[in-house]
Coordinates of C-alpha atoms and ligand atoms in Angstrom, one line a residue:
X319 CA 26.9 17.2 6.0
X320 CA 24.9 15.3 3.4
X321 CA 21.4 14.2 4.1
X322 CA 18.2 13.9 2.0
X323 CA 14.6 14.8 1.7
X324 CA 11.8 12.5 0.7
X325 CA 9.7 13.5 -2.3
X326 CA 7.0 11.0 -3.0
X327 CA 8.7 7.6 -3.0
X328 CA 12.2 9.1 -3.9
X329 CA 14.8 10.9 -1.9
X330 CA 16.7 13.9 -3.2
X331 CA 20.1 14.9 -1.7
X332 CA 20.1 17.8 0.7
X333 CA 23.3 19.4 1.9
X334 CA 23.3 20.8 5.5
X335 CA 25.8 23.6 5.6
X336 CA 26.6 25.3 8.9
X337 CA 28.3 28.6 9.2
X338 CA 29.3 30.1 12.5
X339 CA 30.5 33.7 12.6
X340 CA 31.2 36.3 15.1
X341 CA 28.2 38.5 15.7
X342 CA 24.9 38.5 17.7
X343 CA 24.6 35.0 19.0
X344 CA 21.7 33.2 17.4
X345 CA 20.6 30.2 15.4
X346 CA 19.1 30.6 12.0
X347 CA 17.8 27.9 9.6
X348 CA 17.4 28.9 6.0
X349 CA 16.4 27.0 2.9
X350 CA 12.6 26.5 2.9
X351 CA 12.4 24.8 6.2
X352 CA 8.8 23.9 7.2
X353 CA 7.1 22.9 10.5
X354 CA 9.3 20.7 12.6
X355 CA 12.5 21.6 10.7
X356 CA 12.1 25.1 12.0
X357 CA 12.0 23.9 15.6
X358 CA 15.2 21.9 15.1
X359 CA 17.1 24.7 16.9
X360 CA 15.6 23.7 20.3
X361 CA 16.4 20.0 19.9
X362 CA 19.8 20.4 18.4
X363 CA 21.0 22.9 20.9
X364 CA 19.6 21.0 23.9
X365 CA 21.1 17.7 22.7
X366 CA 24.5 19.3 22.3
X367 CA 24.3 21.0 25.7
X368 CA 23.4 17.7 27.3
X369 CA 26.7 16.2 25.9
X370 CA 28.4 18.8 28.1
X371 CA 29.8 20.6 25.1
X372 CA 29.8 24.4 25.4
X373 CA 29.4 26.1 22.1
X374 CA 31.2 29.4 21.5
X375 CA 28.6 32.2 21.4
X376 CA 28.4 32.9 17.7
X377 CA 25.9 33.5 15.1
X378 CA 25.1 30.1 13.6
X379 CA 23.4 29.8 10.2
X380 CA 22.2 26.5 8.9
X381 CA 21.5 26.3 5.2
X382 CA 19.6 23.5 3.7
X383 CA 20.4 23.2 0.0
X384 CA 18.9 23.2 -2.6
X385 CA 17.0 26.2 -1.3
X386 CA 13.9 25.8 -3.5
X387 CA 13.0 22.4 -2.1
X388 CA 10.6 22.4 0.8
X389 CA 12.1 20.5 3.8
X390 CA 9.8 18.7 6.2
X391 CA 10.2 16.5 9.2
X392 CA 12.8 16.0 11.9
X393 CA 15.4 14.0 10.1
X394 CA 17.8 17.0 9.6
X395 CA 18.4 17.2 13.4
X396 CA 21.3 14.9 13.4
X397 CA 23.2 16.3 10.4
X398 CA 22.6 19.8 11.8
X399 CA 24.0 18.9 15.2
X400 CA 27.0 17.2 13.6
X401 CA 27.5 20.3 11.4
X402 CA 27.3 22.6 14.4
X403 CA 29.8 20.5 16.3
X404 CA 32.2 20.4 13.3
X405 CA 32.0 24.2 12.9
X406 CA 32.9 24.5 16.5
X407 CA 35.8 22.1 15.9
X408 CA 34.4 19.7 18.4
X409 CA 34.7 16.9 15.8
X410 CA 37.0 16.7 12.8
X411 CA 35.0 17.7 9.7
X412 CA 36.6 15.0 7.5
X413 CA 35.2 12.3 9.8
X414 CA 31.8 12.6 8.0
X415 CA 33.1 12.9 4.5
X416 CA 31.1 10.5 2.2
X417 CA 28.7 9.7 5.0
X418 CA 25.1 10.4 4.6
X419 CA 23.1 10.9 7.8
X420 CA 19.6 11.3 9.1
X421 CA 17.8 11.2 12.4
X422 CA 15.7 13.1 14.9
X423 CA 17.2 14.2 18.2
X424 CA 15.5 14.1 21.5
X425 CA 16.5 16.9 24.0
X426 CA 18.5 14.2 25.8
X427 CA 20.5 13.5 22.7
X428 CA 18.9 10.2 22.0
X429 CA 18.4 9.6 18.2
X430 CA 14.8 8.9 17.3
X431 CA 13.5 7.0 14.1
X432 CA 12.3 9.0 11.1
X433 CA 10.2 8.2 8.0
X434 CA 11.6 7.5 4.6
X435 CA 15.0 5.9 5.4
X436 CA 14.7 3.3 2.7
X437 CA 14.5 5.8 -0.1
X438 CA 17.4 7.7 1.5
X439 CA 19.4 4.5 1.5
X440 CA 18.7 4.0 -2.2
X441 CA 19.8 7.6 -2.9
X442 CA 22.9 7.1 -0.8
X443 CA 23.9 4.1 -2.9
X444 CA 23.2 6.0 -6.1
X445 CA 25.4 8.9 -4.9
X446 CA 28.2 6.4 -4.0
X447 CA 28.1 7.2 -0.3
X448 CA 30.7 5.5 1.9
X449 CA 28.2 4.9 4.7
X450 CA 24.8 5.8 5.9
X451 CA 24.2 6.8 9.5
X452 CA 20.6 6.2 10.6
X453 CA 18.6 5.9 13.8
X454 CA 18.9 2.4 15.2
X455 CA 15.2 1.6 14.6
X456 CA 15.7 2.3 10.9
X457 CA 18.7 0.1 10.4
X458 CA 16.8 -2.9 9.1
X459 CA 15.1 -1.0 6.3
X460 CA 18.3 0.8 5.3
X461 CA 20.1 -2.5 5.2
X462 CA 17.7 -3.7 2.4
X463 CA 20.0 -1.7 0.1
X464 CA 23.2 -3.5 -0.7
X465 CA 26.5 -1.8 -1.3
X466 CA 26.2 0.9 1.4
X467 CA 27.5 0.4 5.0
X468 CA 24.7 1.2 7.4
X469 CA 25.7 2.6 10.8
X470 CA 23.3 2.7 13.7
X471 CA 22.9 5.9 15.7
X472 CA 21.5 5.6 19.2
X473 CA 22.7 8.7 20.9
X474 CA 24.4 11.9 19.7
X475 CA 27.1 11.2 22.3
X476 CA 28.0 7.9 20.7
X477 CA 28.0 9.4 17.2
X478 CA 30.3 12.2 18.4
X479 CA 32.7 9.6 20.0
X480 CA 32.7 7.7 16.7
X481 CA 33.4 10.8 14.7
X482 CA 36.3 11.7 17.0
X483 CA 37.8 8.4 16.2
X484 CA 38.0 5.1 17.8
X485 CA 34.6 4.2 19.2
X486 CA 32.7 1.9 16.8
X487 CA 29.0 2.3 16.4
X488 CA 27.3 -0.8 17.7
X489 CA 23.8 -2.0 17.5
X490 CA 22.1 -2.9 20.7
X491 CA 20.5 -6.2 20.8
X492 CA 17.8 -6.2 18.1
X493 CA 14.3 -6.1 19.5
X494 CA 12.6 -9.5 19.6
X495 CA 11.2 -10.3 16.1
X496 CA 7.4 -10.0 15.9
X497 CA 5.6 -13.3 16.5
X498 CA 5.2 -15.0 13.1
X499 CA 1.8 -14.2 11.8
X500 CA -0.2 -17.4 11.8
X501 CA -0.6 -18.2 8.1
X502 CA -4.1 -17.7 7.0
X503 CA -5.1 -20.7 4.9
X504 CA -8.1 -21.1 2.7
X505 CA -8.5 -24.6 4.2
X506 CA -9.8 -22.9 7.3
X507 CA -12.9 -21.8 5.5
X508 CA -15.7 -24.4 5.5
X509 CA -18.0 -24.6 2.5
X510 CA -18.3 -21.5 0.4
X511 CA -17.0 -23.3 -2.7
X512 CA -18.5 -20.7 -5.0
X513 CA -16.8 -17.8 -3.2
X514 CA -13.5 -19.7 -3.1
X515 CA -13.8 -20.3 -6.8
X516 CA -14.4 -16.6 -7.4
X517 CA -11.4 -15.7 -5.2
X518 CA -9.2 -18.0 -7.3
X519 CA -10.4 -16.4 -10.5
X520 CA -9.9 -12.9 -9.1
X521 CA -6.3 -13.8 -8.0
X522 CA -5.6 -15.4 -11.4
X523 CA -6.6 -12.3 -13.4
X524 CA -6.0 -9.6 -10.8
X525 CA -9.7 -8.8 -10.9
X526 CA -11.3 -6.6 -8.3
X527 CA -14.1 -8.3 -6.4
X528 CA -17.1 -7.7 -4.2
X529 CA -18.5 -10.2 -1.7
X530 CA -22.1 -9.8 -0.6
X531 CA -23.8 -11.9 2.0
X532 CA -25.2 -12.0 5.5
X533 CA -23.2 -11.2 8.7
X534 CA -20.8 -14.0 9.7
X535 CA -20.8 -15.9 6.5
X536 CA -17.0 -15.6 6.1
X537 CA -16.5 -12.6 3.8
X538 CA -13.8 -11.1 5.9
X539 CA -12.2 -14.5 6.4
X540 CA -12.1 -15.1 2.6
X541 CA -10.7 -11.6 1.8
X542 CA -7.9 -12.0 4.3
X543 CA -6.8 -15.2 2.5
X544 CA -6.4 -13.5 -0.8
X545 CA -2.7 -12.5 -0.3
X546 CA -1.9 -16.2 0.4
X547 CA -3.2 -17.3 -3.0
X548 CA -1.5 -14.5 -5.0
X549 CA 2.0 -15.2 -6.4
X550 CA 4.7 -14.4 -3.8
X551 CA 6.2 -10.9 -3.9
X552 CA 9.1 -10.6 -6.4
X553 CA 12.1 -8.7 -5.0
X554 CA 11.4 -5.6 -7.1
X555 CA 7.7 -5.6 -5.9
X556 CA 8.8 -6.1 -2.3
X557 CA 11.2 -3.2 -2.6
X558 CA 8.5 -0.9 -4.1
X559 CA 6.0 -1.8 -1.4
X560 CA 8.5 -1.4 1.4
X561 CA 9.5 2.1 0.1
X562 CA 5.9 3.2 0.5
X563 CA 5.7 1.8 4.0
X564 CA 9.0 3.4 4.8
X565 CA 7.7 6.8 3.7
X566 CA 4.7 6.3 5.9
X567 CA 6.9 5.5 8.9
X568 CA 5.7 1.9 9.2
X569 CA 9.1 0.2 8.9
X570 CA 10.6 0.6 12.4
X571 CA 12.6 -2.5 13.2
X572 CA 11.5 -4.0 10.0
X573 CA 13.3 -4.8 6.8
X574 CA 11.8 -5.8 3.4
X575 CA 8.2 -6.8 3.3
X576 CA 7.9 -10.5 2.9
X577 CA 4.2 -10.8 2.4
X578 CA 1.8 -9.0 0.1
X579 CA 0.3 -6.1 2.0
X580 CA -3.3 -6.5 3.2
X581 CA -4.9 -3.2 4.2
X582 CA -8.4 -3.0 5.7
X583 CA -9.2 0.7 6.5
X584 CA -12.3 1.4 8.6
X585 CA -15.2 2.9 6.8
X586 CA -14.9 6.2 8.7
X587 CA -11.6 6.9 6.8
X588 CA -11.2 10.3 5.0
X589 CA -10.3 10.6 1.3
X590 CA -6.8 11.8 2.3
X591 CA -6.4 8.7 4.5
X592 CA -7.5 6.4 1.7
X593 CA -5.7 7.9 -1.4
X594 CA -3.1 10.0 0.4
X595 CA -2.5 13.7 0.7
X596 CA -3.3 16.1 3.5
X597 CA -1.0 19.0 4.1
X598 CA 2.2 17.0 4.3
X599 CA 2.0 14.5 1.5
X600 CA 1.6 11.0 2.8
X601 CA 0.7 7.7 1.1
X602 CA -2.8 6.6 1.7
X603 CA -4.1 3.1 2.3
X604 CA -4.4 2.5 -1.4
X605 CA -0.6 3.0 -1.7
X606 CA 0.2 1.1 1.4
X607 CA -1.7 -1.8 -0.3
X608 CA 0.5 -1.5 -3.4
X609 CA 1.2 -5.0 -4.9
X610 CA -1.3 -6.3 -2.3
X611 CA -4.9 -6.2 -1.4
X612 CA -7.1 -3.2 -0.3
X613 CA -10.1 -4.5 1.5
X614 CA -13.1 -2.3 2.0
X615 CA -15.4 -4.0 4.5
X616 CA -19.0 -2.7 4.7
X617 CA -18.6 -0.8 1.5
X618 CA -21.9 1.1 1.7
X619 CA -20.8 2.7 4.9
X620 CA -17.8 4.5 3.2
X621 CA -18.5 8.1 2.4
X622 CA -19.3 8.5 -1.3
X623 CA -16.7 11.1 -2.1
X624 CA -14.1 8.9 -0.4
X625 CA -14.9 6.1 -2.8
X626 CA -15.0 8.5 -5.7
X627 CA -11.5 9.6 -4.9
X628 CA -10.3 6.1 -5.5
X629 CA -11.5 5.8 -9.1
X630 CA -8.5 7.4 -10.8
X631 CA -5.9 5.7 -8.6
X632 CA -7.5 2.3 -9.2
X633 CA -7.6 2.9 -12.9
X634 CA -4.0 4.3 -13.2
X635 CA -2.2 2.3 -10.6
X636 CA -0.8 5.5 -9.1
X637 CA -1.9 8.5 -7.1
X638 CA -0.7 11.9 -8.0
X639 CA -0.9 14.6 -5.2
X640 CA -0.2 18.2 -6.2
X641 CA 0.7 20.6 -3.6
X642 CA 2.5 24.0 -3.5
X643 CA 3.5 23.8 -7.1
X644 CA 5.1 20.3 -6.7
X645 CA 3.4 17.0 -7.3
X646 CA 4.3 13.7 -5.8
X647 CA 3.3 10.3 -7.0
X648 CA 2.7 7.2 -5.0
X649 CA 2.1 3.8 -6.6
X650 CA -1.3 2.1 -6.1
X651 CA -1.5 -1.1 -8.0
X652 CA -3.9 -3.0 -5.8
X653 CA -6.5 -5.7 -6.0
X654 CA -9.6 -4.2 -4.5
X655 CA -11.8 -6.5 -2.4
X656 CA -15.0 -5.1 -1.0
X657 CA -17.6 -6.7 1.2
X658 CA -21.2 -5.7 2.0
X659 CA -24.4 -7.1 3.3
X660 CA -27.1 -7.6 0.7
X661 CA -29.4 -5.2 2.6
X662 CA -29.4 -3.0 5.7
X663 CA -30.5 -5.9 8.0
X664 CA -28.2 -8.2 6.3
X665 CA -30.5 -11.1 5.5
X666 CA -31.9 -10.4 2.1
X667 CA -31.9 -13.6 0.1
X668 CA -31.1 -15.7 3.3
X669 CA -33.0 -19.0 3.4
X670 CA -32.9 -19.3 7.1
X671 CA -33.7 -15.8 8.3
X672 CA -36.2 -13.2 7.1
X673 CA -35.2 -9.9 5.8
X674 CA -37.2 -7.0 7.4
X675 CA -36.1 -4.3 5.0
X676 CA -38.6 -2.5 2.7
X677 CA -38.1 -2.4 -1.0
X678 CA -37.3 1.3 -0.7
X679 CA -34.6 0.7 1.9
X680 CA -33.1 -2.0 -0.3
X681 CA -32.9 0.3 -3.3
X682 CA -31.5 3.2 -1.2
X683 CA -28.8 0.8 0.2
X684 CA -27.7 -0.6 -3.2
X685 CA -27.7 2.9 -4.6
X686 CA -25.0 4.0 -2.2
X687 CA -22.5 1.7 -4.0
X688 CA -23.8 1.7 -7.5
X689 CA -22.1 3.5 -10.3
X690 CA -18.5 4.4 -10.8
X691 CA -17.0 2.2 -8.1
X692 CA -19.0 -0.9 -9.0
X693 CA -17.9 -0.3 -12.5
X694 CA -14.4 -1.1 -11.4
X695 CA -15.3 -4.5 -9.9
X696 CA -15.2 -7.5 -12.2
X697 CA -16.7 -10.1 -9.9
X698 CA -19.8 -9.8 -7.7
X699 CA -19.8 -12.8 -5.4
X700 CA -22.6 -14.2 -3.3
X701 CA -21.4 -15.5 0.1
X702 CA -24.5 -17.1 1.6
X703 CA -24.8 -18.1 5.3
X704 CA -23.0 -21.4 6.1
X705 CA -25.2 -24.2 7.4
X706 CA -24.1 -24.9 11.1
X707 CA -23.5 -28.6 10.3
X708 CA -20.9 -27.6 7.8
X709 CA -19.1 -25.3 10.3
X710 CA -18.7 -27.9 12.9
X711 CA -17.9 -30.9 10.7
X712 CA -17.3 -30.8 7.0
X713 CA -14.3 -32.0 5.1
X714 CA -11.2 -29.7 5.2
X715 CA -11.0 -27.3 2.2
X716 CA -8.4 -27.0 -0.5
X717 CA -5.2 -25.5 1.0
X718 CA -4.0 -22.1 -0.2
X719 CA -0.8 -23.5 -1.6
X720 CA -2.7 -25.6 -4.2
X721 CA -4.8 -22.6 -5.3
X722 CA -1.7 -20.4 -5.5
X723 CA 0.0 -22.9 -7.8
X724 CA -3.0 -22.8 -10.2
X725 CA -3.1 -19.0 -10.0
X726 CA 0.6 -18.9 -10.9
X727 CA 0.1 -21.0 -14.0
X728 CA -2.8 -18.8 -15.1
X729 CA -0.6 -15.7 -14.6
X730 CA 2.2 -17.3 -16.7
X731 CA -0.2 -17.7 -19.6
X732 CA -1.2 -14.1 -19.3
X733 CA 2.4 -12.9 -19.1
X734 CA 3.3 -14.9 -22.2
X735 CA 0.7 -12.8 -24.2
X736 CA 1.8 -9.5 -22.7
X737 CA 3.6 -7.0 -24.8
X738 CA 4.2 -3.3 -25.0
X739 CA 0.5 -2.6 -25.5
X740 CA -0.9 -5.6 -23.8
X741 CA -1.2 -5.7 -20.0
X742 CA 0.3 -8.7 -18.2
X743 CA -3.0 -9.4 -16.3
X744 CA -6.4 -9.8 -17.8
X745 CA -8.0 -7.2 -15.5
X746 CA -6.0 -4.5 -17.1
X747 CA -6.7 -5.4 -20.7
X748 CA -8.3 -2.5 -22.6
X749 CA -9.5 -1.6 -26.1
X750 CA -8.0 -3.5 -28.9
X751 CA -6.0 -5.9 -26.8
X752 CA -9.2 -6.8 -24.9
X753 CA -11.1 -7.6 -28.1
X754 CA -8.2 -9.5 -29.6
X755 CA -7.3 -11.6 -26.5
X756 CA -10.7 -12.1 -24.9
X757 CA -12.9 -12.5 -27.9
X758 CA -15.0 -15.7 -27.4
X759 CA -15.7 -18.3 -30.0
X760 CA -19.1 -18.3 -31.9
X761 CA -21.1 -20.1 -29.2
X762 CA -19.6 -17.9 -26.5
X763 CA -20.4 -14.8 -28.5
X764 CA -24.1 -15.9 -28.9
X765 CA -24.4 -16.5 -25.2
X766 CA -22.9 -13.2 -24.4
X767 CA -25.1 -11.3 -26.8
X768 CA -28.1 -13.0 -25.4
X769 CA -27.2 -12.2 -21.8
X770 CA -26.6 -8.5 -22.7
X771 CA -30.1 -8.3 -24.2
X772 CA -31.8 -10.4 -21.5
X773 CA -30.1 -8.9 -18.4
X774 CA -29.6 -5.4 -19.8
X775 CA -25.8 -5.5 -19.2
X776 CA -24.0 -2.3 -19.9
X777 CA -21.1 -2.1 -22.4
X778 CA -18.8 -1.9 -19.4
X779 CA -20.3 -5.1 -17.9
X780 CA -19.9 -6.7 -21.2
X781 CA -16.2 -6.1 -21.2
X782 CA -15.9 -7.3 -17.7
X783 CA -17.5 -10.6 -18.6
X784 CA -15.0 -11.0 -21.4
X785 CA -12.0 -10.4 -19.1
X786 CA -13.3 -12.8 -16.5
X787 CA -14.1 -15.4 -19.1
X788 CA -10.5 -15.1 -20.4
X789 CA -9.2 -15.7 -16.9
X790 CA -11.4 -18.7 -16.4
X791 CA -10.1 -20.1 -19.7
X792 CA -6.5 -19.4 -18.5
X793 CA -7.1 -21.3 -15.3
X794 CA -8.2 -24.3 -17.5
X795 CA -5.2 -23.8 -19.8
X796 CA -7.7 -23.2 -22.7
X797 CA -6.5 -21.1 -25.6
X798 CA -10.0 -20.2 -26.7
X799 CA -12.7 -18.4 -24.7
X800 CA -15.7 -20.7 -24.9
X801 CA -19.4 -20.7 -24.0
X802 CA -18.8 -22.4 -20.6
X803 CA -16.3 -19.7 -19.6
X804 CA -18.6 -16.9 -20.7
X805 CA -21.5 -18.6 -18.8
X806 CA -19.6 -18.7 -15.6
X807 CA -18.4 -15.1 -16.0
X808 CA -21.9 -13.9 -16.5
X809 CA -22.9 -15.3 -13.1
X810 CA -20.5 -12.8 -11.5
X811 CA -22.6 -9.8 -12.6
X812 CA -25.3 -10.3 -9.9
X813 CA -25.5 -6.7 -8.9
X814 CA -26.0 -5.5 -12.5
X815 CA -29.4 -7.3 -12.5
X816 CA -32.6 -5.6 -11.5
X817 CA -33.4 -6.0 -7.8
X818 CA -35.8 -8.6 -6.4
Ligands
ATP1295 N1 -17.2 -20.5 6.0 C1 -16.7 -20.5 7.3 N2 -15.9 -21.5 7.7 C2 -15.4 -21.4 8.9 N3 -15.6 -20.4 9.8 C3 -16.5 -19.4 9.5 C4 -17.0 -19.4 8.2 N4 -17.8 -18.3 8.1 C5 -17.7 -17.7 9.2 N5 -16.9 -18.3 10.1 C6 -16.6 -17.9 11.5 O1 -17.3 -16.8 11.7 C7 -16.5 -15.7 12.0 C8 -17.0 -14.4 11.3 O2 -16.7 -14.6 9.9 P1 -16.4 -13.3 9.0 O3 -15.9 -12.2 9.9 O4 -15.6 -13.7 7.9 O5 -17.9 -12.9 8.6 P2 -18.4 -11.8 7.6 O6 -19.1 -12.4 6.5 O7 -17.2 -10.9 7.3 O8 -19.4 -11.0 8.5 P3 -19.8 -9.5 8.6 O9 -20.8 -9.2 7.5 O10 -20.5 -9.4 9.9 O11 -18.6 -8.7 8.5 C9 -15.1 -16.1 11.5 O12 -14.1 -15.5 12.3 C10 -15.1 -17.6 11.7 O13 -14.8 -18.0 12.9
MG1296 MG1 -16.8 -9.0 7.9
ZN1297 ZN1 -32.8 -6.8 5.0

């Protein structure tokens, strides 16, 4: 029986070979089986017994090949059961030729969903499989891959009846589709023109951004509307993102992702939860946000080492997790959006409410997020409290579709400059390409040099100003980076300036 194991975001073929011989009756699984795979015996034998099939009392050995690959999870239950039934001549062995299969068995024989079916489907197509038999809840994700027939497995009894010939495998009525998520539109956000402008710039150049402002000013609202102004997911991007979700077991009754992911983990998250890992490798939130947005609300509340763990994945666009001599890689190309209050009480700099924090508290608070992470954020954006009059009345804002169209044009300009050593988005420009593409004209240069001296901007901050200025020029369709672009970009370095 042919099945597969998931390694990172890829599946590798695994052959499930069953051998039944005369001898002391027993059930042995060999081939680096870990955790739940070792307990498969209980589920497989109970499921078969519940079909009313009596197995001859033989010594059954199940070999999972290749033997040097560690096998995890419960997906080998179904191929093992079919292999055992074939070895007992309960089903014809040739019925499953060219068919790949995967699924967990309940003691009753019901087939339960498993993780990673989409990469298995991709592998099945690569191997030229005739069909792929998967748990019913995983049918939609498997069907994303064209060119392989996907068969739904609901119960071991039905699969056996199908293998014996005759009975087709049918899907039960699909579960009701999830209610369409109400589209989040920027037009819902009153005022905050500055923050919306910054959101547009961030989207246009794929820049990371940090919102700071008092509670209830709309930071979370704005962040949630970022996916809606980013260009729609291209098919290849959707496939990559869905594979990560499949590996994490988030694709039951779901097919291809149609919207860019938006992940907002709570600040109590562990480093393994955020970047992936733990004993059985799993993608973390940063990988679940691949091609989308990772939103860290209340940034100073995150544990410092958790934020530190994100530095490399943010820089490289992928997470590498080494374990037991093997390493797996998960993609992590995200836009990072963080939000925080300006001080512990939340009202520092607020014109309508007084801040009660001491200067010391303020410094301590800012220090929690300063440094390496802030270094990866191109835009610091002030989101002030909204005047009540603006919340109740006020003209409707610009709709997301309009912003998205401008973002798309700016991205086209960046893509046109891209090359083997030039990134397709400004946020990823480094070194020589950065200087060549983002270099401002003479007036812009003077302004920047002056700002560096006056505000004490670091070399890193200097480069960020250049990238953001380039994006602002791209939004305007301007070939040159001019003083006005540089001047606006400098405004987004608020947290580099001395406090108070
Ligand atoms: N600019 C705005 N336009 C319309 N509604 C707003 C605006 N700002 C806030 N609101 C309303 O206030 C609620 C809270 O906003 P939001 O959660 O975005 O605030 P926040 O800045 O994230 O606050 P906190 O710092 O407490 O997390 C929103 O659900 C919305 O109903
Ligand atoms: Mg919030
Ligand atoms: Zn305060």
